[in-house]
């Protein structure tokens, strides 16, 4: 049989060849309705892009797909590094999609994984990825959730107990006598951040004279943390929190600089706990107390689990691995 080509897809969808190319490779350049029309035509015809066809003639693509929320955050870079460690040991490569806190980009990456027919996908989701993960599964592509869980319990996962992490960070502040607490979080819609806040609320709820103020940002950069540190410092001292739980170390390090630049003493006036324990936490202006996540181990475990699913050898292994938090105490909460 003649191989289905891009001209066939264009004819079926009633569009030009260039439109098909854009819809499949650069979907942001066409309308969502037009992109769906082209994809439907490609699905109906069984169209496989040339690059993928060449790979598949050898029997396998040799690729794992992986999406992360923001690779500029060293935590996600470590997740990827761990996955690459395990993939490389098995002779596989990892195709990484950085969502940059953008649901549309995340969807585009998952669609790319489908088109090139990766052998399996590692997904650290920013938004609701359910429909796109189901498309991968229908194509026979196994999926492992990373730093997340599937609410239905159908997908394998390697996750972190973020409720316990938020609780542990907050209990530490309460134990050193702080009572006016605030949770500084980036992106309330991100499950991990919501769960960290839930853990903080659980801890505060056990202490009658403690309070917790949520403070939300729209990004997790150190620059945004700097701005929020300066805003908190500008408050009347009686209205400032005396302890901060920050949803990631990037924000926390910027926030430290903002507070100190405006004359607020850390930890004497405000104690700060970050999250992730990235490399820079220990060498911040004031070394940062943080909740440690073993990101590299998590990425490696997820890739090993995915390889077991691909090989059909996952019956006797744990399909839902949950890592527990560790508090690393430094000078941002306990002065030396």
Coordinates of C-alpha atoms in Angstrom, one line a residue, residues 5-163:
X5 CA 1.4 11.5 3.0
X6 CA 0.9 15.1 4.0
X7 CA -0.9 15.8 0.7
X8 CA -3.5 13.2 1.6
X9 CA -4.1 14.8 5.0
X10 CA -4.5 18.2 3.4
X11 CA -7.0 16.8 0.9
X12 CA -9.0 15.1 3.6
X13 CA -9.1 18.2 5.8
X14 CA -9.7 20.6 2.9
X15 CA -6.7 22.8 3.6
X16 CA -3.3 23.5 2.2
X17 CA -0.1 21.5 2.8
X18 CA 1.4 24.4 4.8
X19 CA -1.7 24.5 7.0
X20 CA -1.3 20.8 7.7
X21 CA 2.4 21.3 8.6
X22 CA 1.5 24.2 10.9
X23 CA -1.4 22.3 12.6
X24 CA 0.8 19.3 13.3
X25 CA 4.1 21.0 14.1
X26 CA 3.3 24.6 15.2
X27 CA -0.4 24.4 16.3
X28 CA -0.1 27.9 17.9
X29 CA -0.1 29.3 14.4
X30 CA -3.6 28.1 13.5
X31 CA -7.0 28.2 15.3
X32 CA -7.8 25.4 17.7
X33 CA -10.7 24.3 15.5
X34 CA -8.5 24.1 12.4
X35 CA -5.8 22.2 14.3
X36 CA -8.5 19.7 15.5
X37 CA -9.7 19.2 11.9
X38 CA -6.3 18.5 10.6
X39 CA -5.5 16.1 13.5
X40 CA -8.8 14.3 12.9
X41 CA -8.0 13.9 9.2
X42 CA -4.5 12.5 10.1
X43 CA -6.0 10.1 12.6
X44 CA -8.6 8.9 10.1
X45 CA -5.9 8.2 7.5
X46 CA -3.4 6.8 9.9
X47 CA -0.8 9.4 8.9
X48 CA 2.6 9.0 10.5
X49 CA 5.2 11.9 10.1
X50 CA 8.2 10.9 8.1
X51 CA 10.6 11.2 11.0
X52 CA 8.5 8.9 13.1
X53 CA 8.1 6.5 10.2
X54 CA 11.8 6.1 9.8
X55 CA 12.3 5.4 13.5
X56 CA 9.4 2.9 13.6
X57 CA 10.8 0.9 10.7
X58 CA 13.6 -0.1 13.1
X59 CA 10.9 -1.4 15.5
X60 CA 11.1 1.3 18.2
X61 CA 11.6 5.0 18.5
X62 CA 14.1 4.8 21.3
X63 CA 12.5 7.8 22.9
X64 CA 10.8 8.6 26.2
X65 CA 8.8 11.8 26.4
X66 CA 8.9 13.9 29.6
X67 CA 7.0 17.1 30.4
X68 CA 8.0 19.4 33.3
X69 CA 6.4 22.6 34.6
X70 CA 9.4 24.9 34.5
X71 CA 12.9 23.6 33.8
X72 CA 14.3 26.9 34.9
X73 CA 13.6 25.7 38.4
X74 CA 16.6 23.5 39.5
X75 CA 14.1 21.1 41.1
X76 CA 12.6 20.2 37.7
X77 CA 16.1 20.1 36.1
X78 CA 17.0 17.5 38.7
X79 CA 13.9 15.4 37.9
X80 CA 14.9 15.4 34.2
X81 CA 18.5 14.5 35.1
X82 CA 17.3 11.5 37.1
X83 CA 15.1 10.3 34.3
X84 CA 18.0 10.7 31.8
X85 CA 20.2 8.6 34.1
X86 CA 17.8 5.7 34.0
X87 CA 17.0 6.1 30.3
X88 CA 20.6 6.3 29.3
X89 CA 21.4 3.1 31.2
X90 CA 18.7 1.4 29.1
X91 CA 19.9 2.8 25.8
X92 CA 17.0 5.3 25.6
X93 CA 16.9 9.1 25.1
X94 CA 14.5 11.6 26.8
X95 CA 12.6 14.1 24.7
X96 CA 11.9 16.9 27.2
X97 CA 9.0 19.4 26.9
X98 CA 9.2 22.5 29.2
X99 CA 5.7 23.8 29.8
X100 CA 6.9 27.1 31.4
X101 CA 3.7 27.3 33.5
X102 CA 1.6 27.3 30.3
X103 CA -1.2 24.8 29.8
X104 CA -1.2 25.2 26.0
X105 CA 2.5 24.4 25.8
X106 CA 2.0 21.4 27.9
X107 CA -0.7 20.1 25.6
X108 CA 1.5 20.8 22.5
X109 CA 4.3 18.7 24.1
X110 CA 2.0 15.8 24.7
X111 CA 0.7 15.9 21.2
X112 CA 4.3 15.9 19.9
X113 CA 4.9 12.7 22.0
X114 CA 2.0 11.1 20.3
X115 CA 3.1 12.1 16.8
X116 CA 6.7 10.8 17.2
X117 CA 5.3 7.7 19.0
X118 CA 7.6 7.8 22.1
X119 CA 7.8 4.5 23.8
X120 CA 6.5 5.9 27.1
X121 CA 5.8 9.3 28.7
X122 CA 6.8 10.8 32.0
X123 CA 4.4 13.7 32.9
X124 CA 4.8 16.3 35.6
X125 CA 1.6 18.2 34.9
X126 CA 0.9 21.9 35.2
X127 CA -2.8 21.7 34.1
X128 CA -5.5 19.1 33.6
X129 CA -3.8 16.7 31.1
X130 CA -6.4 13.9 31.4
X131 CA -7.7 14.0 27.7
X132 CA -4.2 14.0 26.2
X133 CA -2.9 11.3 28.5
X134 CA -5.9 9.2 27.5
X135 CA -4.9 9.7 23.8
X136 CA -1.4 8.4 24.6
X137 CA -2.8 5.4 26.3
X138 CA -5.1 4.6 23.3
X139 CA -2.0 4.7 21.1
X140 CA -0.4 2.1 23.4
X141 CA 2.0 4.5 25.0
X142 CA 2.5 3.9 28.8
X143 CA 2.4 6.9 31.1
X144 CA 3.9 7.5 34.5
X145 CA 2.9 10.6 36.5
X146 CA 5.9 12.4 38.1
X147 CA 5.6 14.6 41.2
X148 CA 1.8 14.0 40.8
X149 CA -0.8 11.4 41.1
X150 CA -3.7 10.3 38.9
X151 CA -6.9 11.0 40.9
X152 CA -8.6 7.9 39.3
X153 CA -5.6 5.7 40.4
X154 CA -5.2 4.2 36.9
X155 CA -1.8 5.7 36.0
X156 CA 1.4 4.7 37.6
X157 CA 3.0 7.5 39.6
X158 CA 6.1 8.7 41.5
X159 CA 5.0 11.5 43.8
X160 CA 5.9 13.4 46.9
X161 CA 3.8 13.9 50.1
X162 CA 3.3 17.6 49.8
X163 CA 0.7 17.8 52.5

